[in-house]
Tab-separated table of C-alpha atoms in Angstrom:
chain	number	residue	atom	x	y	z
P	1	MET	CA	-81.267	-24.985	-15.691
P	2	PRO	CA	-82.465	-25.180	-19.339
P	3	LEU	CA	-85.575	-23.264	-20.343
P	4	PRO	CA	-88.893	-25.053	-21.215
P	5	ALA	CA	-89.772	-25.688	-24.851
P	6	ASN	CA	-92.159	-22.729	-24.850
P	7	PRO	CA	-90.762	-20.410	-22.198
P	8	THR	CA	-92.869	-17.656	-20.821
P	9	PRO	CA	-91.485	-14.190	-20.134
P	10	ALA	CA	-91.372	-15.056	-16.463
P	11	ASP	CA	-89.250	-18.117	-17.185
P	12	THR	CA	-86.858	-16.033	-19.270
P	13	ARG	CA	-86.457	-13.415	-16.531
P	14	ASP	CA	-85.912	-16.137	-13.911
P	15	ALA	CA	-83.201	-17.817	-15.996
P	16	ALA	CA	-81.401	-14.525	-16.567
P	17	ARG	CA	-81.513	-13.784	-12.828
P	18	ARG	CA	-80.012	-17.197	-12.016
P	19	ARG	CA	-77.210	-16.659	-14.591
P	20	ARG	CA	-76.341	-13.289	-13.108
P	21	ALA	CA	-76.282	-14.777	-9.607
P	22	PHE	CA	-73.984	-17.578	-10.792
P	23	VAL	CA	-71.608	-15.131	-12.462
P	24	ARG	CA	-71.481	-12.943	-9.342
P	25	LEU	CA	-70.751	-15.964	-7.152
P	26	ALA	CA	-67.986	-17.121	-9.484
P	27	LEU	CA	-66.412	-13.646	-9.519
P	28	VAL	CA	-66.548	-13.464	-5.726
P	29	ARG	CA	-64.857	-16.843	-5.437
P	30	ILE	CA	-62.142	-15.880	-7.948
P	31	ALA	CA	-61.517	-12.605	-6.110
P	32	ALA	CA	-61.308	-14.416	-2.770
P	33	LEU	CA	-58.826	-16.908	-4.245
P	34	LEU	CA	-56.650	-14.115	-5.658
P	35	CYS	CA	-56.651	-12.300	-2.316
P	36	ALA	CA	-55.621	-15.452	-0.523
P	37	VAL	CA	-52.738	-15.976	-2.937
P	38	LEU	CA	-51.572	-12.360	-2.610
P	39	LEU	CA	-51.768	-12.468	1.176
P	40	GLY	CA	-49.765	-15.673	1.211
P	41	LEU	CA	-47.043	-14.118	-0.942
P	42	CYS	CA	-46.855	-10.905	1.053
P	43	ALA	CA	-47.025	-12.444	4.488
P	44	PRO	CA	-43.561	-12.744	6.158
P	45	THR	CA	-42.276	-16.234	6.598
P	46	ALA	CA	-41.999	-17.409	10.123
P	47	PRO	CA	-38.370	-17.162	11.280
P	48	ALA	CA	-36.550	-20.322	12.132
P	49	HIS	CA	-36.244	-21.027	15.772
P	50	ALA	CA	-32.906	-20.034	17.283
P	51	ASP	CA	-32.296	-23.629	18.296
P	52	ASP	CA	-32.479	-24.698	14.641
P	53	LEU	CA	-29.802	-22.267	13.357
P	54	PRO	CA	-26.184	-23.445	12.903
P	55	ARG	CA	-23.785	-22.317	15.617
P	56	VAL	CA	-20.061	-22.828	16.086
P	57	THR	CA	-19.587	-24.364	19.510
P	58	ARG	CA	-16.022	-25.709	19.679
P	59	LEU	CA	-12.684	-25.301	17.985
P	60	HIS	CA	-10.039	-28.011	18.249
P	61	GLY	CA	-6.492	-27.594	17.021
P	62	HIS	CA	-3.868	-24.893	16.806
P	63	LEU	CA	-5.196	-21.703	15.192
P	64	GLU	CA	-2.115	-20.860	13.147
P	65	LEU	CA	-1.251	-20.428	9.510
P	66	ASP	CA	-0.524	-23.744	7.721
P	67	TYR	CA	-2.189	-25.739	10.532
P	68	THR	CA	-5.407	-27.798	10.504
P	69	VAL	CA	-8.320	-26.974	12.827
P	70	GLU	CA	-11.489	-28.943	13.567
P	71	VAL	CA	-14.681	-26.924	13.975
P	72	HIS	CA	-17.863	-28.241	15.628
P	73	VAL	CA	-21.117	-26.726	14.358
P	74	ASP	CA	-24.520	-27.460	15.896
P	75	ASN	CA	-27.423	-28.094	13.468
P	76	LEU	CA	-25.008	-28.416	10.561
P	77	ALA	CA	-26.909	-31.363	9.058
P	78	ALA	CA	-30.214	-29.459	9.067
P	79	TRP	CA	-28.568	-26.433	7.461
P	80	ALA	CA	-26.954	-28.668	4.814
P	81	LEU	CA	-30.383	-29.888	3.648
P	82	HIS	CA	-30.848	-26.611	1.774
P	83	ASN	CA	-27.200	-25.408	1.482
P	84	ASP	CA	-23.877	-26.762	0.287
P	85	PRO	CA	-21.378	-27.073	3.179
P	86	ARG	CA	-18.491	-27.254	0.700
P	87	HIS	CA	-18.849	-23.487	0.268
P	88	LEU	CA	-18.143	-22.787	3.939
P	89	VAL	CA	-14.954	-20.923	4.855
P	90	PRO	CA	-13.411	-19.770	8.168
P	91	TYR	CA	-14.160	-16.285	9.471
P	92	ILE	CA	-11.458	-14.697	11.668
P	93	ASP	CA	-12.265	-11.343	13.253
P	94	GLY	CA	-15.297	-11.154	10.961
P	95	ARG	CA	-13.157	-11.515	7.803
P	96	ALA	CA	-13.851	-14.385	5.414
P	97	LEU	CA	-10.906	-16.470	4.189
P	98	PRO	CA	-11.794	-17.505	0.626
P	99	GLY	CA	-9.816	-20.405	-0.759
P	100	ASN	CA	-9.958	-22.281	2.575
P	101	ALA	CA	-12.871	-24.639	1.859
P	102	PRO	CA	-13.302	-27.557	4.304
P	103	GLU	CA	-11.080	-30.548	3.589
P	104	ALA	CA	-13.437	-32.896	5.441
P	105	ILE	CA	-17.154	-32.664	6.300
P	106	ASP	CA	-18.913	-34.848	8.892
P	107	LEU	CA	-22.581	-33.893	8.891
P	108	ALA	CA	-23.556	-36.645	11.303
P	109	HIS	CA	-21.370	-35.175	14.050
P	110	GLY	CA	-21.370	-31.550	12.837
P	111	ARG	CA	-17.611	-31.401	12.199
P	112	LEU	CA	-15.627	-29.422	9.629
P	113	LEU	CA	-11.894	-29.708	8.988
P	114	PHE	CA	-10.037	-26.636	7.663
P	115	HIS	CA	-6.402	-26.328	6.612
P	116	LEU	CA	-5.475	-22.668	7.115
P	117	ARG	CA	-3.252	-21.465	4.306
P	118	ILE	CA	-2.511	-18.369	2.244
P	119	THR	CA	-3.957	-18.247	-1.269
P	120	ASP	CA	-4.182	-15.515	-3.877
P	121	ASP	CA	-7.795	-14.891	-2.824
P	122	ASN	CA	-7.124	-14.383	0.887
P	123	ARG	CA	-3.563	-13.004	0.974
P	124	ALA	CA	-4.724	-9.479	1.809
P	125	VAL	CA	-6.891	-10.762	4.685
P	126	TRP	CA	-4.032	-12.782	6.171
P	127	MET	CA	-1.670	-9.812	5.931
P	128	ASP	CA	-4.180	-7.699	7.864
P	129	LEU	CA	-4.596	-10.414	10.496
P	130	LEU	CA	-0.881	-11.125	10.959
P	131	GLY	CA	0.626	-7.707	10.239
P	132	SER	CA	1.688	-5.261	12.953
P	133	PRO	CA	2.011	-8.010	15.587
P	134	ALA	CA	2.129	-6.948	19.232
P	135	GLY	CA	3.250	-10.391	20.412
P	136	LEU	CA	3.520	-14.035	19.461
P	137	ARG	CA	-0.283	-14.468	19.683
P	138	ARG	CA	-3.328	-12.244	19.356
P	139	PRO	CA	-6.959	-12.843	20.440
P	140	VAL	CA	-9.487	-13.091	17.606
P	141	THR	CA	-13.099	-14.100	17.021
P	142	PHE	CA	-13.732	-17.249	14.999
P	143	SER	CA	-16.663	-18.630	13.050
P	144	VAL	CA	-17.519	-20.201	9.691
P	145	GLY	CA	-19.971	-19.248	6.983
P	146	ARG	CA	-20.529	-18.881	3.280
P	147	VAL	CA	-17.935	-16.711	1.594
P	148	ASP	CA	-20.706	-14.668	-0.024
P	149	GLY	CA	-22.858	-14.514	3.097
P	150	SER	CA	-22.441	-13.886	6.787
P	151	PRO	CA	-20.778	-16.017	9.474
P	152	PHE	CA	-22.701	-18.385	11.719
P	153	ASP	CA	-23.405	-17.537	15.304
P	154	THR	CA	-20.403	-18.608	17.344
P	155	HIS	CA	-19.278	-19.337	20.871
P	156	HIS	CA	-15.934	-17.684	20.055
P	157	ASP	CA	-17.295	-14.161	19.829
P	158	ALA	CA	-15.896	-10.950	21.284
P	159	ASN	CA	-16.404	-12.310	24.808
P	160	GLN	CA	-14.772	-15.713	24.171
P	161	ARG	CA	-11.933	-15.004	21.782
P	162	VAL	CA	-9.390	-17.622	20.721
P	163	LEU	CA	-5.646	-17.088	20.288
P	164	LEU	CA	-4.269	-16.830	16.777
P	165	THR	CA	-0.568	-17.695	16.721
P	166	VAL	CA	1.336	-15.097	14.722
P	167	ILE	CA	4.845	-16.500	15.299
P	168	SER	CA	5.584	-20.002	16.504
P	169	PRO	CA	7.224	-19.724	19.941
P	170	VAL	CA	9.716	-22.492	19.127
P	171	TYR	CA	10.845	-21.248	15.731
P	172	GLY	CA	10.557	-17.648	16.879
P	173	THR	CA	12.917	-18.268	19.788
P	174	ILE	CA	15.441	-20.077	17.599
P	175	ALA	CA	15.363	-17.336	14.965
P	176	LEU	CA	15.638	-14.587	17.581
P	177	VAL	CA	18.680	-16.238	19.149
P	178	LEU	CA	20.373	-16.603	15.757
P	179	VAL	CA	19.643	-13.021	14.704
P	180	VAL	CA	20.810	-11.551	18.015
P	181	LEU	CA	23.916	-13.752	17.901
P	182	MET	CA	24.776	-12.601	14.374
P	183	LEU	CA	24.273	-8.941	15.349
P	184	ALA	CA	26.413	-9.366	18.476
P	185	ILE	CA	29.214	-10.998	16.485
P	186	PHE	CA	29.059	-8.257	13.869
P	187	VAL	CA	29.157	-5.451	16.455
P	188	HIS	CA	32.136	-7.114	18.164
P	189	LEU	CA	33.974	-7.487	14.856
P	190	ALA	CA	33.114	-3.913	13.865
P	191	ARG	CA	34.675	-2.596	17.071
P	192	THR	CA	37.779	-4.793	17.098
P	193	THR	CA	38.567	-5.580	13.448
P	194	SER	CA	38.558	-3.899	10.046
P	195	ILE	CA	35.306	-5.546	8.862
P	196	ILE	CA	33.753	-2.132	8.122
P	197	ARG	CA	36.867	0.054	8.493
P	198	LYS	CA	39.185	1.520	5.909
P	199	PRO	CA	42.148	-0.675	4.978
P	200	GLY	CA	45.465	0.403	6.429
P	201	PRO	CA	48.005	-0.208	9.149
P	202	GLY	CA	46.829	-0.340	12.713
P	203	PRO	CA	43.711	-1.925	14.248
P	204	HIS	CA	41.757	1.312	14.646
P	205	GLN	CA	41.379	2.689	11.151
P	206	PRO	CA	38.386	5.023	10.546
P	207	TYR	CA	35.027	3.458	9.787
P	208	ASP	CA	34.227	3.275	6.087
P	209	LEU	CA	30.923	4.791	4.874
P	210	GLY	CA	30.526	2.420	1.909
P	211	ARG	CA	31.055	-0.688	4.024
P	212	PHE	CA	28.743	0.699	6.713
P	213	GLN	CA	25.952	1.225	4.144
P	214	MET	CA	26.433	-2.281	2.757
P	215	ALA	CA	26.243	-3.756	6.267
P	216	VAL	CA	23.050	-1.800	7.086
P	217	TRP	CA	21.193	-3.073	4.013
P	218	PHE	CA	22.441	-6.602	4.492
P	219	PHE	CA	21.115	-6.836	8.051
P	220	LEU	CA	17.823	-5.117	7.195
P	221	ILE	CA	17.109	-7.649	4.455
P	222	TYR	CA	18.448	-10.528	6.554
P	223	VAL	CA	16.233	-9.750	9.562
P	224	SER	CA	13.184	-8.915	7.419
P	225	TYR	CA	13.477	-12.109	5.399
P	226	THR	CA	13.638	-14.157	8.598
P	227	ALA	CA	10.657	-12.360	10.160
P	228	ILE	CA	8.447	-12.772	7.073
P	229	TRP	CA	9.309	-16.469	6.888
P	230	LEU	CA	8.449	-16.951	10.557
P	231	VAL	CA	4.990	-15.398	10.145
P	232	THR	CA	3.901	-16.428	6.643
P	233	ASP	CA	6.169	-19.409	5.864
P	234	ALA	CA	7.021	-17.671	2.569
P	235	THR	CA	10.564	-17.930	1.193
P	236	ASP	CA	10.303	-16.092	-2.134
P	237	THR	CA	10.048	-12.558	-0.750
P	238	ILE	CA	13.119	-10.744	-2.139
P	239	HIS	CA	12.206	-8.490	-5.072
P	240	PRO	CA	14.597	-7.679	-7.944
P	241	SER	CA	14.634	-4.074	-6.742
P	242	LEU	CA	16.300	-5.229	-3.514
P	243	LEU	CA	19.025	-6.918	-5.540
P	244	ALA	CA	19.559	-3.608	-7.306
P	245	LEU	CA	19.750	-1.861	-3.935
P	246	LEU	CA	22.346	-4.332	-2.675
P	247	GLY	CA	24.221	-3.848	-5.937
P	248	ILE	CA	24.305	-0.070	-5.426
P	249	SER	CA	25.617	-0.397	-1.865
P	250	ALA	CA	28.159	-3.053	-2.880
P	251	GLY	CA	29.279	-0.958	-5.848
P	252	THR	CA	29.737	2.053	-3.573
P	253	ALA	CA	31.894	0.068	-1.145
P	254	LEU	CA	33.912	-1.522	-3.962
P	255	SER	CA	34.560	1.798	-5.714
P	256	GLU	CA	35.601	3.384	-2.449
P	257	ALA	CA	37.974	0.504	-1.718
P	258	MET	CA	39.586	0.816	-5.162
P	259	ILE	CA	40.085	4.571	-4.731
P	260	ASP	CA	41.565	4.108	-1.254
P	261	ALA	CA	43.874	1.364	-2.530
P	262	GLY	CA	45.097	3.652	-5.316
P	263	SER	CA	45.729	6.431	-2.834
P	264	ALA	CA	47.775	4.084	-0.636
P	265	GLN	CA	49.974	3.070	-3.588
P	266	ARG	CA	50.771	6.708	-4.331
P	267	ARG	CA	52.238	7.359	-0.884
P	268	PRO	CA	55.959	8.271	-1.065
P	269	ALA	CA	58.400	5.550	-0.074
P	270	PRO	CA	61.137	6.244	2.482
P	271	PRO	CA	64.504	7.327	0.841
P	272	THR	CA	67.202	4.683	0.242
P	273	ASP	CA	69.986	7.169	-0.641
P	274	PRO	CA	70.888	9.580	2.173
P	275	ALA	CA	72.101	12.138	-0.394
P	276	ALA	CA	68.877	12.115	-2.314
P	277	GLU	CA	66.301	14.853	-1.965
P	278	PRO	CA	64.045	14.128	0.986
P	279	PRO	CA	60.568	13.042	-0.118
P	280	ALA	CA	57.365	14.740	0.786
P	281	PRO	CA	56.293	14.148	4.345
P	282	ILE	CA	54.366	10.925	4.886
P	283	PRO	CA	50.876	11.645	6.217
P	284	PRO	CA	50.213	10.300	9.676
P	285	VAL	CA	48.378	7.011	10.089
P	286	ALA	CA	44.646	7.669	10.297
P	287	CYS	CA	42.857	6.689	13.478
P	288	SER	CA	39.158	6.371	14.218
P	289	GLN	CA	37.531	9.260	16.063
P	290	GLY	CA	34.151	7.616	16.545
P	291	LEU	CA	31.593	6.064	14.230
P	292	LEU	CA	29.594	9.209	13.394
P	293	HIS	CA	32.694	11.365	12.907
P	294	ASP	CA	34.316	8.778	10.631
P	295	LEU	CA	31.204	8.336	8.480
P	296	LEU	CA	30.527	12.044	7.951
P	297	SER	CA	34.054	13.410	7.552
P	298	ASP	CA	37.401	12.747	5.885
P	299	ALA	CA	40.834	14.410	5.925
P	300	GLN	CA	39.261	17.701	4.761
P	301	GLY	CA	36.561	17.664	7.468
P	302	TYR	CA	32.823	17.090	7.351
P	303	ARG	CA	31.416	16.594	3.830
P	304	PHE	CA	27.857	17.052	2.615
P	305	ASP	CA	28.109	14.193	0.116
P	306	ARG	CA	28.785	11.863	3.053
P	307	PHE	CA	25.948	13.330	5.085
P	308	GLN	CA	23.581	12.898	2.123
P	309	ILE	CA	24.210	9.188	1.621
P	310	PHE	CA	24.162	8.606	5.399
P	311	ALA	CA	20.783	10.385	5.771
P	312	PHE	CA	19.199	8.534	2.824
P	313	THR	CA	20.366	5.197	4.199
P	314	LEU	CA	18.843	5.826	7.614
P	315	ILE	CA	15.435	7.130	6.463
P	316	LEU	CA	15.014	4.414	3.839
P	317	GLY	CA	15.960	1.857	6.464
P	318	VAL	CA	13.163	3.122	8.744
P	319	ILE	CA	10.647	3.009	5.880
P	320	PHE	CA	11.841	-0.494	5.004
P	321	ILE	CA	11.306	-1.791	8.550
P	322	ALA	CA	7.878	-0.135	8.854
P	323	ASP	CA	6.699	-1.684	5.585
P	324	VAL	CA	7.844	-5.159	6.609
P	325	TYR	CA	6.237	-4.821	10.058
P	326	ASN	CA	2.871	-3.579	8.785
P	327	ASN	CA	2.490	-5.538	5.532
P	328	LEU	CA	4.727	-8.591	6.054
P	329	SER	CA	6.373	-8.078	2.676
P	330	MET	CA	9.600	-6.636	1.386
P	331	PRO	CA	8.993	-3.160	-0.059
P	332	GLU	CA	9.396	-2.992	-3.820
P	333	LEU	CA	11.515	0.066	-4.509
P	334	SER	CA	10.650	2.161	-7.550
P	335	PRO	CA	13.218	2.865	-10.280
P	336	THR	CA	13.093	6.542	-9.290
P	337	LEU	CA	14.088	5.756	-5.712
P	338	LEU	CA	16.847	3.412	-6.871
P	339	GLY	CA	18.057	6.122	-9.206
P	340	LEU	CA	18.132	8.560	-6.296
P	341	MET	CA	20.228	6.125	-4.250
P	342	GLY	CA	22.545	5.562	-7.197
P	343	LEU	CA	22.934	9.315	-7.755
P	344	SER	CA	23.750	9.847	-4.085
P	345	SER	CA	26.351	7.061	-4.125
P	346	GLY	CA	27.823	8.314	-7.391
P	347	THR	CA	28.187	11.814	-5.974
P	348	TYR	CA	29.959	10.422	-2.931
P	349	ILE	CA	32.363	8.389	-5.071
P	350	GLY	CA	32.964	11.328	-7.390
P	351	PHE	CA	34.052	13.561	-4.512
P	352	LYS	CA	36.652	10.972	-3.467
P	353	PHE	CA	38.640	11.176	-6.716
P	354	PRO	CA	40.272	14.557	-5.951
P	355	ASP	CA	41.626	13.018	-2.748
P	356	ARG	CA	44.063	10.942	-4.843
P	357	THR	CA	45.907	13.936	-6.205
């Protein structure tokens, strides 16, 4: 209120009192407004009702690598109002599978379509899920969620697991029959023919260490390649180091065959002239005395160079199988290990040269 033209001291004091009261009231209102704002910021937001959260309720399709599955999610449309469903990925056993974004999204019916496949982003997760299989299928939990978040609540939890197919029963049976058939044929030929025996007269020549080593590595790679293909559908799994390993075993067998062939040519021929000096006695025809005896010994008895290459072949074969079983990949052998195998084979071949004299 403005002051009169000639204000008295009482009017001046009254005006000052009203101004102070107005300022105090304004400050109180500003303070109350600030408190209300701060309380609103600090107060916890009310959690969404459980019925409004997305939840995986059904899974249709075959849960297997390189197959398509249809996932039903309740309240997916409401969740998609504030989130992008294109960023959803499958969760198997609590592990996200990046690179498997939905191929189709139906918000009206809460449906997502996923094509399960191996990518560079999720290869390690798939190897953990499929490695060390205890059977053709294994029970797992299943859900979906953001790759950088947590999975949705799901019906397929620890109490209602679904079966993840590790190996297709049809293709697995066919491959198993073929592998067993090939092994049976090889064992039969090894016992009755010279497929891994030394060349020479007679059907029961001693078993040859070089050919045995070559056969071991061939079947290890053959069976492992088939098993990895059955599980992961991958065909490019043979590393260059494995080619070098096969080359070492093949070179060992070839060198041994050449040395044995040279030794056979140096055997004395029977005399044609009765008056001629009788030749040196012809050594008796060698005969197998059992697989282990033939591999570890020769005409001079048991040899350490043979035992060395035999022992390295067996232990590396066990490591090879364990790596394929656990990691579903062919082990990549280091140059040092290949050099060790080459040195062992070279030592074995070197000890065979004195046998020609």
